[in-house]
Amino acid sequence: MSDLPGSAGLAEALAPHTGALTSVEPTERGNLSDVTALVVGEKGEWFVKAVRNRPGGRRDSLIREGLINPSVHPISPAVLWQAESPEWIALGFEIVRGHHADLSPGSPDLPAVVDVLNRIARVEPPGIVRDWPETRWDRFSTDAEARLLRGDALLYTDLNPDNLLIGEQTTWAVDWAWPTRGAAHIPPSLLVVQLIAAGHSAESAEEWAGGSTAWANADPEAVDAFAAAALRMNRHRHDRDPDADWLWAMVSAVGQWVDYRARRGAAFNSFI
């Protein structure tokens, strides 16, 4: 096999680590990557993520994932090598086997999902995250709300069922393409949204999030600020892409959550 289909030059870039490729199985994961595949070569097998070696977000995110990996392994599969050529930059991960998390009500996967959030919360943030403050919700927040999203915790922010793999002995959180530093309650807040989208009531979703130490210690006002910003963000995204059903599902889920917290007396201002 001389190259990966549609990815001229990538096999050559990987060759020092893989040897000649004998099998390539493209995967559906990795929206921010140009190539994601299970790759078998003369030297072994790996899960490979690769992007075109061009300045910008995709290259930056892959570099960031490689930098954070030593701090979040074994929560994340290990990066075994990194490859770079003028055309490509790639990471080769150990292959782990499990099923994507089922977040629906009654799922046996839910305790494992909460457990992996607690494992993430216990990670000591490495020094590199000082330069990675979480700001993506700022444009959808008031200044006061944005301040409530600041913090020094290491954040895993791409939390969704496809990125949570349940194995026989452990659970992995994969795809650390954009780790940041911010308020510790943000990852369990993201779980609340995903649980509601999977069919939970807002009350049930918050009960599951309550198993997370970061959620249990959160300032309710800070959680309110995140929920409000998340609703504005998802409305904005849906307005730009109204045919994307998954975006409407996010708007609906966050909207249910905001309504629930409002009924419980949370203070949401008219900016919503």
XYZ file of N, CA, C and O in Angstrom, residues 65-76 119-120 122-129 132 154 176:
100
model
N -2.968 18.567 21.378
C -3.318 17.232 21.848
C -2.071 16.411 22.155
O -2.034 15.650 23.139
N -1.044 16.554 21.329
C 0.194 15.854 21.601
C 0.877 16.339 22.863
O 1.442 15.548 23.625
N 0.807 17.639 23.119
C 1.451 18.203 24.305
C 0.758 17.779 25.592
O 1.413 17.534 26.607
N -0.566 17.700 25.572
C -1.299 17.386 26.809
C -1.307 15.893 27.092
O -1.523 15.475 28.245
N -1.051 15.067 26.093
C -1.259 13.626 26.262
C -0.505 13.013 27.446
O -1.088 12.215 28.192
N 0.773 13.356 27.681
C 1.451 12.731 28.822
C 0.758 13.011 30.156
O 0.846 12.185 31.080
N 0.068 14.115 30.265
C -0.599 14.482 31.520
C -1.948 13.794 31.678
O -2.433 13.646 32.803
N -2.570 13.386 30.578
C -3.921 12.807 30.666
C -3.957 11.319 30.331
O -5.019 10.710 30.312
N -2.814 10.718 30.077
C -2.755 9.270 29.927
C -2.632 8.668 31.327
O -1.886 9.172 32.151
N -3.426 7.630 31.689
C -4.179 6.729 30.807
C -5.658 7.064 30.647
O -6.413 6.227 30.167
N -6.105 8.263 31.064
C -7.493 8.628 30.772
C -7.700 8.676 29.261
O -8.734 8.249 28.740
N -6.712 9.206 28.563
C -6.695 9.179 27.102
C -5.742 8.083 26.643
O -4.740 7.803 27.315
N -11.862 11.363 37.407
C -10.452 11.106 37.128
C -9.805 12.302 36.452
O -8.668 12.668 36.772
N -10.526 12.925 35.531
C -10.003 14.119 34.875
C -9.812 15.243 35.891
O -8.799 15.960 35.882
N -9.015 15.101 38.876
C -7.876 14.871 39.754
C -6.532 15.106 39.071
O -5.478 15.069 39.717
N -6.542 15.344 37.770
C -5.280 15.567 37.050
C -4.691 16.916 37.464
O -5.370 17.945 37.441
N -3.427 16.899 37.836
C -2.723 18.139 38.141
C -2.418 18.851 36.828
O -1.705 18.316 35.973
N -2.948 20.063 36.626
C -2.731 20.733 35.338
C -1.245 20.992 35.095
O -0.561 21.548 35.956
N -0.725 20.580 33.955
C 0.678 20.878 33.656
C 0.877 22.355 33.372
O -0.083 23.091 33.084
N 2.119 22.788 33.443
C 2.408 24.211 33.268
C 1.969 24.781 31.934
O 1.641 25.969 31.845
N 1.929 23.933 30.896
C 1.577 24.449 29.571
C 0.168 25.018 29.515
O -0.116 25.871 28.668
N -0.734 24.579 30.404
C -2.113 25.059 30.302
C -2.256 26.506 30.775
O -3.309 27.110 30.564
N -3.348 28.483 27.965
C -4.535 28.014 27.255
C -5.812 28.387 28.012
O -6.627 27.530 28.353
N -7.793 21.944 34.652
C -7.629 21.420 33.297
C -8.995 20.971 32.789
O -9.672 20.166 33.436
N -8.593 14.924 22.789
C -8.211 16.092 23.592
C -7.675 17.187 22.671
O -6.612 17.755 22.912
